[in-house]
Amino acid sequence: MHPDEASNHVTHYLYLVRHGEHLDAEHGLADGPLSPRGRRQAELLADRLSGVPLTAVWHSPLLRAAETARAVAERLPAVDPEPTALLFDCVPSGMTPDTPHVYEPFFGGVTEAEADAGSAQMADAGAEFLAHRPHAHELLITHNFVIAWFVREVLQAPEWRWLTINQAHCGLTVLAQRPGRPWSLVSHNDLAHLPVELRTGLPDILSV
């Protein structure tokens, strides 16, 4: 066996996915169910992952993430999704001395307690999911800010940089780690499985 092939067998893969489009506050719902478009996004995501030997599927307890996980499981019957509070929607950190002032209005709506809770949650999430597990292929269905934190953490970018990383609904981000090596960002926000009309969730400036 070629050395690179042997290394692949002990690589730990994380597949990070933002939930599908959901019916939200404009419909009077703080955490609404998937929209018809969001369900289709989840179905196409499942088709995209059909060749991946998933060993675990974890999701945020919030309805939009839970329904995305169920839609994936319907097309991948061997998958048994499990909720975890480590993937709950959160603000991963507060304003830091290095954070550009342009973000001050955003943090004006975030309490210190919320930022502290988010920081603690993501520290625990990193300890859990970024601990190397050989042969693991884990799917994490979660939220935009949570995925942004994972990407920033793997790249060892400044703490505030999660604010500049965005994911579309059911966009696919892949992280990988071989034993003794740092985590790698294999791909970010891959939308190849979604036709243009289903590519939602990015800021307007990025959606064209």
PDB file of C-alpha atoms in Angstrom:
ATOM      1  CA  MET A   1       0.000   0.000   0.000  1.00  0.00           C
ATOM      2  CA  HIS A   2       1.286   3.462  -0.940  1.00  0.00           C
ATOM      3  CA  PRO A   3       2.110   5.629   2.145  1.00  0.00           C
ATOM      4  CA  ASP A   4      -0.410   8.300   1.076  1.00  0.00           C
ATOM      5  CA  GLU A   5      -3.126   5.653   0.693  1.00  0.00           C
ATOM      6  CA  ALA A   6      -2.376   4.337   4.174  1.00  0.00           C
ATOM      7  CA  SER A   7      -2.621   7.860   5.598  1.00  0.00           C
ATOM      8  CA  ASN A   8      -6.044   8.330   4.024  1.00  0.00           C
ATOM      9  CA  HIS A   9      -7.346   5.328   5.934  1.00  0.00           C
ATOM     10  CA  VAL A  10      -6.649   7.024   9.278  1.00  0.00           C
ATOM     11  CA  THR A  11      -7.767  10.506   8.265  1.00  0.00           C
ATOM     12  CA  HIS A  12     -10.553  12.168  10.266  1.00  0.00           C
ATOM     13  CA  TYR A  13     -13.076  14.015   8.085  1.00  0.00           C
ATOM     14  CA  LEU A  14     -15.627  16.603   9.203  1.00  0.00           C
ATOM     15  CA  TYR A  15     -18.390  17.629   6.780  1.00  0.00           C
ATOM     16  CA  LEU A  16     -19.872  20.921   7.958  1.00  0.00           C
ATOM     17  CA  VAL A  17     -23.256  21.946   6.558  1.00  0.00           C
ATOM     18  CA  ARG A  18     -25.471  24.913   7.248  1.00  0.00           C
ATOM     19  CA  HIS A  19     -29.151  23.961   7.592  1.00  0.00           C
ATOM     20  CA  GLY A  20     -31.532  24.424   4.670  1.00  0.00           C
ATOM     21  CA  GLU A  21     -33.565  27.553   4.047  1.00  0.00           C
ATOM     22  CA  HIS A  22     -36.358  27.865   6.614  1.00  0.00           C
ATOM     23  CA  LEU A  23     -39.498  29.858   7.307  1.00  0.00           C
ATOM     24  CA  ASP A  24     -38.240  32.476   9.731  1.00  0.00           C
ATOM     25  CA  ALA A  25     -39.135  35.728  11.445  1.00  0.00           C
ATOM     26  CA  GLU A  26     -40.860  37.171   8.379  1.00  0.00           C
ATOM     27  CA  HIS A  27     -43.463  34.443   8.900  1.00  0.00           C
ATOM     28  CA  GLY A  28     -43.623  35.080  12.656  1.00  0.00           C
ATOM     29  CA  LEU A  29     -41.331  32.139  13.453  1.00  0.00           C
ATOM     30  CA  ALA A  30     -38.089  32.491  15.383  1.00  0.00           C
ATOM     31  CA  ASP A  31     -37.011  28.969  14.410  1.00  0.00           C
ATOM     32  CA  GLY A  32     -39.325  27.794  11.661  1.00  0.00           C
ATOM     33  CA  PRO A  33     -39.414  24.569   9.668  1.00  0.00           C
ATOM     34  CA  LEU A  34     -37.680  24.152   6.336  1.00  0.00           C
ATOM     35  CA  SER A  35     -39.231  25.885   3.381  1.00  0.00           C
ATOM     36  CA  PRO A  36     -39.976  23.729   0.295  1.00  0.00           C
ATOM     37  CA  ARG A  37     -36.768  25.106  -1.192  1.00  0.00           C
ATOM     38  CA  GLY A  38     -34.867  24.250   1.990  1.00  0.00           C
ATOM     39  CA  ARG A  39     -36.096  20.658   1.897  1.00  0.00           C
ATOM     40  CA  ARG A  40     -34.942  20.315  -1.702  1.00  0.00           C
ATOM     41  CA  GLN A  41     -31.539  21.697  -0.705  1.00  0.00           C
ATOM     42  CA  ALA A  42     -31.280  19.012   1.981  1.00  0.00           C
ATOM     43  CA  GLU A  43     -32.307  16.259  -0.439  1.00  0.00           C
ATOM     44  CA  LEU A  44     -29.654  17.292  -2.959  1.00  0.00           C
ATOM     45  CA  LEU A  45     -27.083  17.473  -0.162  1.00  0.00           C
ATOM     46  CA  ALA A  46     -27.950  13.873   0.757  1.00  0.00           C
ATOM     47  CA  ASP A  47     -27.457  12.813  -2.860  1.00  0.00           C
ATOM     48  CA  ARG A  48     -24.075  14.573  -2.851  1.00  0.00           C
ATOM     49  CA  LEU A  49     -23.018  12.671   0.286  1.00  0.00           C
ATOM     50  CA  SER A  50     -24.356   9.298  -0.834  1.00  0.00           C
ATOM     51  CA  GLY A  51     -20.871   7.944  -1.547  1.00  0.00           C
ATOM     52  CA  VAL A  52     -19.347   9.109   1.748  1.00  0.00           C
ATOM     53  CA  PRO A  53     -18.953   6.377   4.426  1.00  0.00           C
ATOM     54  CA  LEU A  54     -20.494   8.495   7.180  1.00  0.00           C
ATOM     55  CA  THR A  55     -19.784   7.232  10.687  1.00  0.00           C
ATOM     56  CA  ALA A  56     -21.897   9.812  12.534  1.00  0.00           C
ATOM     57  CA  VAL A  57     -24.352  12.619  11.858  1.00  0.00           C
ATOM     58  CA  TRP A  58     -24.733  15.355  14.475  1.00  0.00           C
ATOM     59  CA  HIS A  59     -27.055  18.346  14.328  1.00  0.00           C
ATOM     60  CA  SER A  60     -28.075  21.431  16.244  1.00  0.00           C
ATOM     61  CA  PRO A  61     -31.252  20.928  18.311  1.00  0.00           C
ATOM     62  CA  LEU A  62     -32.943  23.853  16.540  1.00  0.00           C
ATOM     63  CA  LEU A  63     -35.815  22.898  14.237  1.00  0.00           C
ATOM     64  CA  ARG A  64     -34.251  24.084  10.987  1.00  0.00           C
ATOM     65  CA  ALA A  65     -31.140  21.958  11.571  1.00  0.00           C
ATOM     66  CA  ALA A  66     -33.099  18.963  12.894  1.00  0.00           C
ATOM     67  CA  GLU A  67     -35.360  18.953   9.831  1.00  0.00           C
ATOM     68  CA  THR A  68     -32.340  19.194   7.539  1.00  0.00           C
ATOM     69  CA  ALA A  69     -30.817  16.178   9.293  1.00  0.00           C
ATOM     70  CA  ARG A  70     -34.074  14.217   8.952  1.00  0.00           C
ATOM     71  CA  ALA A  71     -34.321  15.063   5.245  1.00  0.00           C
ATOM     72  CA  VAL A  72     -30.769  13.803   4.758  1.00  0.00           C
ATOM     73  CA  ALA A  73     -31.506  10.626   6.737  1.00  0.00           C
ATOM     74  CA  GLU A  74     -34.571   9.876   4.598  1.00  0.00           C
ATOM     75  CA  ARG A  75     -32.293   9.492   1.573  1.00  0.00           C
ATOM     76  CA  LEU A  76     -29.419   7.911   3.494  1.00  0.00           C
ATOM     77  CA  PRO A  77     -31.271   5.306   5.607  1.00  0.00           C
ATOM     78  CA  ALA A  78     -28.100   3.994   7.265  1.00  0.00           C
ATOM     79  CA  VAL A  79     -27.652   7.410   8.896  1.00  0.00           C
ATOM     80  CA  ASP A  80     -29.037   7.979  12.408  1.00  0.00           C
ATOM     81  CA  PRO A  81     -28.796  11.714  13.233  1.00  0.00           C
ATOM     82  CA  GLU A  82     -28.255  12.807  16.827  1.00  0.00           C
ATOM     83  CA  PRO A  83     -28.742  16.289  18.315  1.00  0.00           C
ATOM     84  CA  THR A  84     -26.015  18.018  20.302  1.00  0.00           C
ATOM     85  CA  ALA A  85     -26.057  21.372  22.072  1.00  0.00           C
ATOM     86  CA  LEU A  86     -22.437  21.873  20.960  1.00  0.00           C
ATOM     87  CA  LEU A  87     -23.790  22.817  17.516  1.00  0.00           C
ATOM     88  CA  PHE A  88     -26.474  25.231  18.761  1.00  0.00           C
ATOM     89  CA  ASP A  89     -26.684  28.599  17.015  1.00  0.00           C
ATOM     90  CA  CYS A  90     -24.501  31.104  18.886  1.00  0.00           C
ATOM     91  CA  VAL A  91     -22.213  34.114  18.670  1.00  0.00           C
ATOM     92  CA  PRO A  92     -18.777  32.461  19.024  1.00  0.00           C
ATOM     93  CA  SER A  93     -17.037  35.428  20.649  1.00  0.00           C
ATOM     94  CA  GLY A  94     -17.475  39.047  21.611  1.00  0.00           C
ATOM     95  CA  MET A  95     -15.751  42.227  20.468  1.00  0.00           C
ATOM     96  CA  THR A  96     -11.966  41.909  20.856  1.00  0.00           C
ATOM     97  CA  PRO A  97      -9.287  44.642  20.814  1.00  0.00           C
ATOM     98  CA  ASP A  98      -8.444  43.563  17.250  1.00  0.00           C
ATOM     99  CA  THR A  99     -12.012  43.526  15.928  1.00  0.00           C
ATOM    100  CA  PRO A 100     -12.522  46.268  13.297  1.00  0.00           C
ATOM    101  CA  HIS A 101     -14.813  49.031  14.542  1.00  0.00           C
ATOM    102  CA  VAL A 102     -17.186  48.448  11.648  1.00  0.00           C
ATOM    103  CA  TYR A 103     -18.537  45.444  13.588  1.00  0.00           C
ATOM    104  CA  GLU A 104     -19.444  47.446  16.705  1.00  0.00           C
ATOM    105  CA  PRO A 105     -23.135  47.811  15.692  1.00  0.00           C
ATOM    106  CA  PHE A 106     -23.444  44.026  15.389  1.00  0.00           C
ATOM    107  CA  PHE A 107     -22.035  43.459  18.874  1.00  0.00           C
ATOM    108  CA  GLY A 108     -24.278  46.201  20.240  1.00  0.00           C
ATOM    109  CA  GLY A 109     -27.090  43.648  20.037  1.00  0.00           C
ATOM    110  CA  VAL A 110     -25.104  40.898  21.781  1.00  0.00           C
ATOM    111  CA  THR A 111     -24.872  40.801  25.571  1.00  0.00           C
ATOM    112  CA  GLU A 112     -21.639  39.932  27.334  1.00  0.00           C
ATOM    113  CA  ALA A 113     -23.327  36.821  28.745  1.00  0.00           C
ATOM    114  CA  GLU A 114     -24.332  35.655  25.247  1.00  0.00           C
ATOM    115  CA  ALA A 115     -20.806  36.156  23.918  1.00  0.00           C
ATOM    116  CA  ASP A 116     -19.281  34.343  26.911  1.00  0.00           C
ATOM    117  CA  ALA A 117     -21.713  31.441  26.490  1.00  0.00           C
ATOM    118  CA  GLY A 118     -20.913  31.219  22.779  1.00  0.00           C
ATOM    119  CA  SER A 119     -17.168  31.227  23.447  1.00  0.00           C
ATOM    120  CA  ALA A 120     -17.546  28.455  26.019  1.00  0.00           C
ATOM    121  CA  GLN A 121     -19.754  26.406  23.695  1.00  0.00           C
ATOM    122  CA  MET A 122     -17.308  26.623  20.818  1.00  0.00           C
ATOM    123  CA  ALA A 123     -14.352  25.767  23.032  1.00  0.00           C
ATOM    124  CA  ASP A 124     -16.212  22.593  24.018  1.00  0.00           C
ATOM    125  CA  ALA A 125     -17.214  21.930  20.406  1.00  0.00           C
ATOM    126  CA  GLY A 126     -13.601  22.217  19.293  1.00  0.00           C
ATOM    127  CA  ALA A 127     -12.428  19.872  22.044  1.00  0.00           C
ATOM    128  CA  GLU A 128     -15.066  17.326  20.969  1.00  0.00           C
ATOM    129  CA  PHE A 129     -15.067  17.446  17.182  1.00  0.00           C
ATOM    130  CA  LEU A 130     -11.473  18.494  16.454  1.00  0.00           C
ATOM    131  CA  ALA A 131     -10.079  15.633  18.543  1.00  0.00           C
ATOM    132  CA  HIS A 132      -8.585  13.203  16.029  1.00  0.00           C
ATOM    133  CA  ARG A 133     -10.635  10.061  15.393  1.00  0.00           C
ATOM    134  CA  PRO A 134      -9.120   7.800  12.702  1.00  0.00           C
ATOM    135  CA  HIS A 135     -11.496   6.435  10.062  1.00  0.00           C
ATOM    136  CA  ALA A 136     -14.184   8.955  11.126  1.00  0.00           C
ATOM    137  CA  HIS A 137     -16.443  10.660   8.582  1.00  0.00           C
ATOM    138  CA  GLU A 138     -18.700  12.933  10.634  1.00  0.00           C
ATOM    139  CA  LEU A 139     -21.450  15.159   9.254  1.00  0.00           C
ATOM    140  CA  LEU A 140     -22.268  18.251  11.351  1.00  0.00           C
ATOM    141  CA  ILE A 141     -25.477  20.098  10.431  1.00  0.00           C
ATOM    142  CA  THR A 142     -25.412  23.431  12.186  1.00  0.00           C
ATOM    143  CA  HIS A 143     -25.446  27.214  11.683  1.00  0.00           C
ATOM    144  CA  ASN A 144     -23.545  29.903   9.797  1.00  0.00           C
ATOM    145  CA  PHE A 145     -21.612  31.339  12.750  1.00  0.00           C
ATOM    146  CA  VAL A 146     -20.700  27.910  14.116  1.00  0.00           C
ATOM    147  CA  ILE A 147     -19.215  26.779  10.794  1.00  0.00           C
ATOM    148  CA  ALA A 148     -17.401  30.105  10.480  1.00  0.00           C
ATOM    149  CA  TRP A 149     -15.815  29.501  13.886  1.00  0.00           C
ATOM    150  CA  PHE A 150     -14.636  26.001  12.897  1.00  0.00           C
ATOM    151  CA  VAL A 151     -13.090  27.310   9.670  1.00  0.00           C
ATOM    152  CA  ARG A 152     -11.379  30.184  11.500  1.00  0.00           C
ATOM    153  CA  GLU A 153     -10.119  27.808  14.189  1.00  0.00           C
ATOM    154  CA  VAL A 154      -8.655  25.364  11.682  1.00  0.00           C
ATOM    155  CA  LEU A 155      -6.944  28.205   9.801  1.00  0.00           C
ATOM    156  CA  GLN A 156      -5.765  29.717  13.117  1.00  0.00           C
ATOM    157  CA  ALA A 157      -6.982  33.115  11.955  1.00  0.00           C
ATOM    158  CA  PRO A 158      -7.537  35.982  14.443  1.00  0.00           C
ATOM    159  CA  GLU A 159     -10.533  35.390  16.715  1.00  0.00           C
ATOM    160  CA  TRP A 160     -12.766  38.013  15.100  1.00  0.00           C
ATOM    161  CA  ARG A 161     -12.308  36.562  11.615  1.00  0.00           C
ATOM    162  CA  TRP A 162     -15.348  34.277  11.960  1.00  0.00           C
ATOM    163  CA  LEU A 163     -17.340  37.430  11.222  1.00  0.00           C
ATOM    164  CA  THR A 164     -15.986  37.451   7.642  1.00  0.00           C
ATOM    165  CA  ILE A 165     -16.787  33.811   6.771  1.00  0.00           C
ATOM    166  CA  ASN A 166     -20.192  32.916   5.348  1.00  0.00           C
ATOM    167  CA  GLN A 167     -21.943  29.740   4.258  1.00  0.00           C
ATOM    168  CA  ALA A 168     -24.987  29.278   2.023  1.00  0.00           C
ATOM    169  CA  HIS A 169     -27.891  27.036   2.990  1.00  0.00           C
ATOM    170  CA  CYS A 170     -26.712  23.419   2.617  1.00  0.00           C
ATOM    171  CA  GLY A 171     -23.292  24.545   1.430  1.00  0.00           C
ATOM    172  CA  LEU A 172     -20.660  21.869   2.101  1.00  0.00           C
ATOM    173  CA  THR A 173     -17.411  22.577   3.951  1.00  0.00           C
ATOM    174  CA  VAL A 174     -14.911  19.752   4.454  1.00  0.00           C
ATOM    175  CA  LEU A 175     -12.149  19.621   7.065  1.00  0.00           C
ATOM    176  CA  ALA A 176      -9.612  16.813   7.353  1.00  0.00           C
ATOM    177  CA  GLN A 177      -6.788  15.782   9.668  1.00  0.00           C
ATOM    178  CA  ARG A 178      -4.188  13.087   9.312  1.00  0.00           C
ATOM    179  CA  PRO A 179      -2.401  11.842  12.446  1.00  0.00           C
ATOM    180  CA  GLY A 180       0.345  14.197  13.547  1.00  0.00           C
ATOM    181  CA  ARG A 181      -0.702  16.936  11.131  1.00  0.00           C
ATOM    182  CA  PRO A 182      -2.789  20.077  11.625  1.00  0.00           C
ATOM    183  CA  TRP A 183      -6.370  20.232  10.385  1.00  0.00           C
ATOM    184  CA  SER A 184      -6.770  21.201   6.730  1.00  0.00           C
ATOM    185  CA  LEU A 185      -9.561  23.081   4.992  1.00  0.00           C
ATOM    186  CA  VAL A 186     -10.292  20.769   2.043  1.00  0.00           C
ATOM    187  CA  SER A 187     -13.167  22.821   0.638  1.00  0.00           C
ATOM    188  CA  HIS A 188     -15.392  25.655   1.784  1.00  0.00           C
ATOM    189  CA  ASN A 189     -19.054  26.337   0.988  1.00  0.00           C
ATOM    190  CA  ASP A 190     -19.110  23.957  -1.974  1.00  0.00           C
ATOM    191  CA  LEU A 191     -22.429  24.427  -3.816  1.00  0.00           C
ATOM    192  CA  ALA A 192     -21.863  22.116  -6.797  1.00  0.00           C
ATOM    193  CA  HIS A 193     -24.849  19.966  -5.756  1.00  0.00           C
ATOM    194  CA  LEU A 194     -27.264  22.920  -5.832  1.00  0.00           C
ATOM    195  CA  PRO A 195     -28.620  24.589  -8.983  1.00  0.00           C
ATOM    196  CA  VAL A 196     -28.326  28.369  -9.042  1.00  0.00           C
ATOM    197  CA  GLU A 197     -31.938  28.931  -7.945  1.00  0.00           C
ATOM    198  CA  LEU A 198     -31.299  26.935  -4.742  1.00  0.00           C
ATOM    199  CA  ARG A 199     -28.171  28.817  -3.705  1.00  0.00           C
ATOM    200  CA  THR A 200     -29.570  30.912  -0.853  1.00  0.00           C
ATOM    201  CA  GLY A 201     -28.349  32.289   2.444  1.00  0.00           C
ATOM    202  CA  LEU A 202     -25.279  34.277   1.442  1.00  0.00           C
ATOM    203  CA  PRO A 203     -25.109  38.054   1.876  1.00  0.00           C
ATOM    204  CA  ASP A 204     -26.568  39.806  -1.186  1.00  0.00           C
ATOM    205  CA  ILE A 205     -23.167  41.059  -2.292  1.00  0.00           C
ATOM    206  CA  LEU A 206     -21.935  37.469  -2.558  1.00  0.00           C
ATOM    207  CA  SER A 207     -24.977  35.790  -4.090  1.00  0.00           C
ATOM    208  CA  VAL A 208     -24.412  36.799  -7.733  1.00  0.00           C
TER     209      VAL A 208
END
